Short mmCIF file of C-alpha atoms and ligand atoms in Angstrom, two decimals:
data_model
loop_
_atom_site.label_atom_id
_atom_site.label_comp_id
_atom_site.label_asym_id
_atom_site.label_seq_id
_atom_site.Cartn_x
_atom_site.Cartn_y
_atom_site.Cartn_z
CA MET S 142 -21.85 -23.69 -17.38
CA PRO S 143 -22.18 -20.34 -19.28
CA MET S 144 -21.28 -17.19 -17.28
CA SER S 145 -23.91 -14.68 -16.32
CA ARG S 146 -23.73 -11.19 -17.84
CA ARG S 147 -23.00 -9.85 -14.33
CA SER S 148 -20.01 -12.18 -13.77
CA LEU S 149 -18.66 -11.26 -17.18
CA LEU S 150 -18.90 -7.55 -16.34
CA THR S 151 -17.18 -8.14 -12.97
CA LEU S 152 -14.36 -10.02 -14.67
CA ALA S 153 -13.96 -7.29 -17.31
CA ALA S 154 -13.83 -4.58 -14.62
CA ALA S 155 -11.18 -6.49 -12.65
CA ALA S 156 -9.09 -6.97 -15.78
CA ALA S 157 -9.39 -3.30 -16.72
CA ALA S 158 -8.11 -2.30 -13.28
CA SER S 159 -4.88 -4.32 -13.60
CA PRO S 160 -1.68 -2.64 -14.83
CA LEU S 161 -1.29 -5.24 -17.55
CA ALA S 162 -4.79 -4.48 -18.82
CA SER S 163 -4.04 -0.78 -18.86
CA ALA S 164 -0.89 -1.40 -20.92
CA LEU S 165 -2.84 -3.67 -23.24
CA ALA S 166 -5.56 -1.03 -23.57
CA GLN S 167 -2.86 1.31 -24.90
CA GLY S 168 -2.05 -1.32 -27.53
CA MET S 169 1.09 -2.60 -25.82
CA PRO S 170 1.97 -6.16 -26.80
CA PRO S 171 1.77 -8.59 -23.87
CA LEU S 172 4.64 -10.87 -22.89
CA GLN S 173 3.75 -14.40 -21.89
CA ARG S 174 5.42 -15.75 -18.76
CA LYS S 175 7.90 -18.47 -19.69
CA ALA S 176 10.77 -20.37 -18.12
CA ASN S 177 13.08 -19.09 -20.85
CA TYR S 178 12.86 -16.35 -23.44
CA ARG S 179 14.42 -15.59 -26.79
CA VAL S 180 15.35 -11.91 -26.65
CA GLY S 181 16.88 -9.55 -29.17
CA PHE S 182 19.49 -6.95 -28.31
CA ALA S 183 19.99 -4.30 -31.03
CA GLN S 184 23.27 -2.56 -30.21
CA THR S 185 24.37 0.71 -31.87
CA GLU S 186 28.07 0.00 -32.43
CA SER S 187 30.98 -1.72 -30.73
CA ASN S 188 33.76 0.80 -31.21
CA ASN S 189 34.25 1.83 -27.61
CA PRO S 190 34.70 0.16 -24.20
CA TRP S 191 31.35 1.44 -22.94
CA ARG S 192 29.42 -0.37 -25.69
CA ILE S 193 31.47 -3.54 -25.22
CA ALA S 194 30.80 -3.48 -21.46
CA GLN S 195 27.07 -3.01 -22.11
CA THR S 196 26.92 -5.93 -24.57
CA ASP S 197 28.93 -8.18 -22.20
CA SER S 198 26.56 -7.38 -19.35
CA MET S 199 23.47 -8.17 -21.45
CA ARG S 200 24.93 -11.36 -22.92
CA SER S 201 26.19 -12.75 -19.62
CA GLU S 202 22.87 -12.11 -17.87
CA ALA S 203 21.00 -13.89 -20.71
CA GLN S 204 23.42 -16.81 -20.41
CA ARG S 205 23.10 -16.95 -16.63
CA ARG S 206 19.32 -17.25 -16.97
CA GLY S 207 19.41 -19.65 -19.92
CA ASP S 208 17.66 -17.19 -22.27
CA ALA S 209 18.54 -17.20 -25.98
CA PHE S 210 20.27 -13.99 -27.07
CA VAL S 211 19.85 -12.66 -30.62
CA TYR S 212 22.48 -9.94 -30.98
CA THR S 213 23.01 -7.36 -33.72
CA ASP S 214 25.57 -4.56 -34.07
CA ALA S 215 24.40 -1.60 -36.18
CA ALA S 216 28.01 -0.54 -36.84
CA ALA S 217 27.20 3.15 -36.19
CA SER S 218 24.34 3.26 -38.71
CA ALA S 219 20.80 4.16 -37.64
CA ALA S 220 19.50 2.72 -40.93
CA LYS S 221 21.19 -0.61 -40.21
CA GLN S 222 19.78 -0.59 -36.69
CA VAL S 223 16.25 -0.20 -38.08
CA ALA S 224 16.93 -3.17 -40.39
CA ASP S 225 18.33 -5.15 -37.43
CA VAL S 226 15.12 -4.62 -35.45
CA ASN S 227 13.04 -5.62 -38.48
CA SER S 228 15.06 -8.81 -38.76
CA MET S 229 14.40 -9.58 -35.06
CA ILE S 230 10.69 -9.03 -35.72
CA ALA S 231 10.86 -11.46 -38.65
CA GLN S 232 12.56 -14.01 -36.36
CA ARG S 233 9.71 -13.58 -33.84
CA VAL S 234 11.86 -12.97 -30.76
CA ASP S 235 9.85 -12.64 -27.52
CA LEU S 236 11.08 -9.13 -26.68
CA ILE S 237 13.53 -6.61 -28.13
CA PHE S 238 16.05 -4.64 -26.07
CA LEU S 239 16.96 -1.63 -28.19
CA ALA S 240 19.74 0.93 -27.56
CA PRO S 241 18.57 3.48 -30.15
CA ARG S 242 21.54 5.20 -31.78
CA GLU S 243 19.60 8.38 -32.56
CA GLU S 244 16.31 9.74 -31.22
CA ARG S 245 14.29 10.11 -34.42
CA PRO S 246 15.44 7.51 -36.97
CA LEU S 247 14.68 4.63 -34.59
CA VAL S 248 11.02 5.57 -33.97
CA PRO S 249 9.78 3.50 -36.97
CA ALA S 250 11.56 0.43 -35.58
CA VAL S 251 9.81 0.82 -32.22
CA MET S 252 6.44 1.22 -33.95
CA ALA S 253 7.04 -1.78 -36.25
CA ALA S 254 7.74 -4.01 -33.23
CA LYS S 255 4.58 -2.75 -31.53
CA ARG S 256 2.52 -3.49 -34.64
CA ALA S 257 4.05 -6.97 -34.81
CA GLY S 258 3.07 -7.63 -31.18
CA ILE S 259 6.65 -7.70 -29.83
CA PRO S 260 7.36 -5.60 -26.71
CA VAL S 261 10.39 -3.29 -26.77
CA ILE S 262 12.47 -2.06 -23.83
CA LEU S 263 14.73 0.91 -24.59
CA LEU S 264 18.17 0.69 -23.06
CA ASP S 265 20.43 3.64 -22.25
CA ARG S 266 19.20 6.00 -25.03
CA ARG S 267 15.75 7.37 -25.75
CA VAL S 268 13.71 7.87 -28.92
CA ASP S 269 11.84 11.09 -29.73
CA GLY S 270 9.19 11.51 -27.02
CA ALA S 271 6.87 13.42 -29.35
CA GLN S 272 6.54 10.33 -31.55
CA ALA S 273 6.80 7.36 -29.21
CA GLN S 274 5.98 7.04 -25.52
CA PRO S 275 6.79 4.51 -22.78
CA GLY S 276 3.75 2.58 -21.57
CA ARG S 277 2.05 3.15 -24.90
CA ASP S 278 4.53 2.33 -27.68
CA TYR S 279 7.28 0.58 -25.74
CA VAL S 280 7.48 -0.86 -22.24
CA THR S 281 9.94 1.51 -20.60
CA PHE S 282 13.25 3.33 -20.82
CA ILE S 283 16.07 1.98 -18.64
CA GLY S 284 18.95 4.42 -18.33
CA SER S 285 20.85 7.24 -16.70
CA ASP S 286 19.80 10.84 -16.25
CA PHE S 287 21.93 12.38 -19.00
CA ILE S 288 20.87 15.95 -18.21
CA ASP S 289 22.04 15.49 -14.66
CA GLN S 290 25.33 14.00 -15.88
CA GLY S 291 25.97 17.20 -17.87
CA ARG S 292 25.03 19.32 -14.87
CA ARG S 293 27.36 17.37 -12.56
CA ALA S 294 30.27 17.74 -15.01
CA ALA S 295 29.66 21.52 -15.15
CA GLU S 296 29.35 21.81 -11.39
CA TRP S 297 32.66 19.99 -10.84
CA LEU S 298 34.39 22.13 -13.49
CA ASP S 299 33.02 25.31 -11.95
CA GLY S 300 34.62 24.38 -8.63
CA ALA S 301 37.90 23.22 -10.20
CA VAL S 302 38.45 26.44 -12.19
CA ASN S 303 37.00 28.86 -9.63
CA GLY S 304 34.18 29.87 -11.95
CA SER S 305 36.34 30.96 -14.85
CA ALA S 306 36.94 28.93 -18.03
CA ARG S 307 36.96 29.13 -21.82
CA ILE S 308 35.55 25.74 -22.67
CA ILE S 309 35.77 23.50 -25.73
CA GLU S 310 32.88 21.04 -25.84
CA LEU S 311 33.16 17.72 -27.66
CA GLN S 312 29.64 16.53 -28.34
CA GLY S 313 28.51 12.94 -28.77
CA THR S 314 26.64 11.52 -31.75
CA THR S 315 24.46 14.19 -33.33
CA GLY S 316 20.76 13.46 -32.76
CA SER S 317 21.37 10.99 -29.91
CA SER S 318 19.73 11.51 -26.53
CA PRO S 319 23.02 11.53 -24.54
CA ALA S 320 24.48 14.23 -26.80
CA ASN S 321 21.32 16.35 -26.59
CA ASP S 322 20.89 15.96 -22.85
CA ARG S 323 24.52 16.20 -21.76
CA ARG S 324 24.78 19.39 -23.76
CA LYS S 325 21.66 20.80 -22.14
CA GLY S 326 22.57 19.87 -18.55
CA PHE S 327 25.99 21.48 -18.89
CA ALA S 328 24.74 24.59 -20.74
CA ASP S 329 21.90 25.17 -18.26
CA TYR S 330 24.33 25.08 -15.32
CA ILE S 331 26.90 27.47 -16.80
CA ALA S 332 24.21 29.88 -18.08
CA ALA S 333 24.19 31.50 -14.64
CA LYS S 334 28.01 31.63 -14.43
CA SER S 335 29.37 34.73 -16.13
CA GLY S 336 32.98 33.49 -16.09
CA MET S 337 32.29 30.16 -17.79
CA ARG S 338 31.88 30.27 -21.54
CA ILE S 339 31.76 27.61 -24.27
CA VAL S 340 34.05 28.98 -27.01
CA ALA S 341 33.55 26.07 -29.44
CA SER S 342 31.37 22.97 -29.61
CA GLN S 343 31.45 20.19 -32.17
CA SER S 344 30.57 16.51 -32.47
CA GLY S 345 33.26 13.86 -32.14
CA ASP S 346 30.61 11.10 -32.47
CA PHE S 347 31.61 9.49 -29.11
CA VAL S 348 34.73 8.10 -30.84
CA ARG S 349 38.28 8.48 -29.45
CA ASP S 350 40.07 9.29 -32.70
CA ARG S 351 37.30 11.57 -33.93
CA GLY S 352 37.49 13.37 -30.56
CA ARG S 353 41.24 13.79 -31.03
CA GLN S 354 40.81 15.22 -34.55
CA VAL S 355 38.03 17.61 -33.54
CA ALA S 356 39.96 18.73 -30.43
CA GLU S 357 43.03 19.39 -32.59
CA ALA S 358 41.04 21.63 -34.94
CA LEU S 359 39.25 23.46 -32.12
CA LEU S 360 42.47 23.98 -30.12
CA GLN S 361 44.05 25.45 -33.23
CA ALA S 362 41.15 27.90 -33.59
CA HIS S 363 40.99 28.62 -29.82
CA PRO S 364 44.52 28.36 -28.44
CA ASP S 365 43.40 30.23 -25.31
CA ALA S 366 40.91 27.50 -24.26
CA THR S 367 41.36 26.51 -20.63
CA ALA S 368 38.95 23.57 -20.30
CA ILE S 369 37.58 20.67 -22.31
CA TYR S 370 34.19 19.11 -21.63
CA ALA S 371 33.73 15.85 -23.53
CA HIS S 372 30.41 14.00 -23.67
CA ASN S 373 32.26 10.72 -23.18
CA ASP S 374 35.61 9.42 -21.94
CA GLU S 375 36.77 8.12 -25.30
CA MET S 376 36.66 11.63 -26.80
CA ALA S 377 38.27 13.06 -23.65
CA VAL S 378 41.18 10.62 -24.00
CA GLY S 379 41.47 11.68 -27.66
CA ALA S 380 41.47 15.33 -26.57
CA ILE S 381 44.27 14.66 -24.06
CA ALA S 382 46.38 13.30 -26.95
CA ALA S 383 45.56 16.43 -28.99
CA LEU S 384 46.60 18.68 -26.09
CA GLU S 385 49.89 16.85 -25.64
CA ALA S 386 50.58 17.02 -29.38
CA ARG S 387 50.27 20.81 -29.11
CA GLY S 388 52.62 20.95 -26.13
CA ARG S 389 49.87 21.80 -23.68
CA ARG S 390 49.68 19.99 -20.36
CA PRO S 391 46.28 18.35 -19.74
CA GLY S 392 45.34 18.70 -16.10
CA GLN S 393 47.60 21.74 -15.67
CA ASP S 394 47.13 24.15 -18.60
CA VAL S 395 43.74 22.74 -19.57
CA THR S 396 41.21 21.08 -17.24
CA VAL S 397 39.46 18.04 -18.74
CA VAL S 398 36.10 16.72 -17.52
CA SER S 399 34.04 13.98 -19.05
CA ILE S 400 31.37 11.29 -18.65
CA ASP S 401 31.38 7.44 -18.51
CA GLY S 402 33.95 6.04 -16.07
CA THR S 403 36.09 3.85 -18.35
CA ARG S 404 39.39 2.32 -17.25
CA SER S 405 41.34 4.71 -19.53
CA ALA S 406 39.60 7.71 -17.96
CA LEU S 407 40.27 6.53 -14.42
CA GLN S 408 43.91 5.97 -15.38
CA ALA S 409 44.05 9.51 -16.83
CA ILE S 410 42.68 10.84 -13.52
CA ILE S 411 45.32 8.89 -11.59
CA ASP S 412 47.98 10.32 -13.96
CA GLY S 413 46.68 13.84 -13.30
CA LYS S 414 45.65 14.43 -16.94
CA MET S 415 41.87 14.31 -16.45
CA GLY S 416 40.08 16.04 -13.60
CA ALA S 417 36.90 14.02 -13.21
CA THR S 418 34.38 11.85 -14.98
CA VAL S 419 30.69 11.41 -14.14
CA GLU S 420 29.76 7.75 -14.28
CA SER S 421 27.37 6.47 -16.94
CA ASN S 422 26.90 2.89 -15.88
CA PRO S 423 26.88 0.45 -18.85
CA ARG S 424 26.11 -2.71 -16.85
CA PHE S 425 22.47 -3.06 -17.81
CA GLY S 426 22.06 -6.85 -17.86
CA PRO S 427 20.51 -7.61 -14.46
CA LYS S 428 18.16 -4.59 -14.49
CA ALA S 429 17.09 -5.23 -18.11
CA PHE S 430 16.07 -8.85 -17.53
CA GLU S 431 14.48 -8.10 -14.15
CA THR S 432 12.32 -5.52 -15.95
CA LEU S 433 11.38 -8.10 -18.58
CA ASP S 434 10.26 -10.45 -15.79
CA ARG S 435 8.23 -7.72 -14.11
CA TYR S 436 6.46 -6.91 -17.37
CA ALA S 437 5.72 -10.58 -18.06
CA ALA S 438 4.29 -10.87 -14.52
CA GLY S 439 1.86 -8.03 -15.24
CA GLU S 440 3.49 -5.63 -12.79
CA THR S 441 3.36 -1.88 -13.29
CA VAL S 442 6.64 -0.89 -14.90
CA GLU S 443 7.52 2.75 -14.34
CA HIS S 444 8.15 4.78 -17.51
CA TRP S 445 11.77 5.40 -16.58
CA VAL S 446 13.81 2.79 -14.73
CA LYS S 447 16.65 5.03 -13.55
CA VAL S 448 20.24 3.85 -13.47
CA PRO S 449 22.18 5.53 -10.64
CA ASP S 450 25.65 6.91 -11.46
CA ARG S 451 28.71 7.50 -9.28
CA PHE S 452 31.39 10.15 -9.72
CA PHE S 453 35.12 9.58 -10.19
CA ASP S 454 37.91 12.04 -9.38
CA ARG S 455 41.32 11.93 -7.72
CA ASN S 456 39.70 10.99 -4.40
CA ASN S 457 38.51 7.56 -5.55
CA ALA S 458 39.93 6.72 -9.03
CA ALA S 459 42.83 4.59 -7.74
CA GLN S 460 40.56 2.72 -5.37
CA LEU S 461 37.90 1.97 -8.03
CA ILE S 462 39.95 1.36 -11.18
CA GLY S 463 40.10 -2.38 -10.46
CA ASP S 464 36.39 -2.67 -11.26
CA ALA S 465 36.50 -0.44 -14.35
CA TYR S 466 36.04 -1.67 -17.96
O1 LIG N 692 24.57 6.32 -24.59
C1 LIG N 692 25.64 6.32 -23.73
C2 LIG N 692 26.90 6.76 -24.43
O2 LIG N 692 27.08 6.02 -25.59
C3 LIG N 692 28.18 6.59 -23.66
O3 LIG N 692 28.52 7.67 -22.90
C4 LIG N 692 29.14 6.45 -24.77
O4 LIG N 692 30.44 6.16 -24.39
C5 LIG N 692 28.41 5.53 -25.64
O5 LIG N 692 28.83 5.36 -26.94
#
């Protein structure tokens, strides 16, 4: 029996009120509920323990659920990562998990997936918010508060050095959201501290050996530096090697603080060479797939699914190293 105009209007109003309808109204691709999915995971690179732990977490959660896992490694190239997403689109995966290497170059990949009707969930790093928005262009961002991580590193350092330090900063990948935000959180905190000054700041691309090389050059130019703030543990471990090569004692002559919580960093804390590291939790698998399920069920997905982070220093490193990656 054909529906009356009134029933049709009632149905349309009910649909418009649902969260799914509001996402669809913004042009967001829907995700059909299924027993099993075929998902893509576009990783940035695999050259550090953090990335490997993140990939392992995603892969093992997909396996546990029986979902097919299409994995790509962009090998530290934003251009390759864009091509990787395009290839996932061509393969018609159900949904793409994307860890965008840099904020701007990955925007076209997000938009291409949207145009192709494939939902995207950003993992751990953001894209440029002026060009792409959660709830409109992609489902959501799942990740840590990188600004707060930088602030917490600065706050710990402030206490450890009694408010006085000449700091070398080793930045992460230029143009990436963790590098931008960790820099900002740290800089904003020390802005009010007259005794704490960044004397040099350069990118080590989140890579251990690059961090070592950059630290070597900056220590040569600033032999009176008393602290190193690295945007990740791998670069901090590289910087510790650079300090030792110069005959300086990390943890005694120079205070080292960092972000991530890797096994090597916790070991360096136990050995007294690193002061502290703010956790950046890489184990995204369960939260990522739970968010996929919520989206498929038509639930409202918040624009930022926050990942909580712990803090490691000499009070808990030995106790927690067993669980580190
Ligand atoms: O985006 C998170 C950062 O990326 C981690 O701190 C770092 O180790 C990784 O490469």
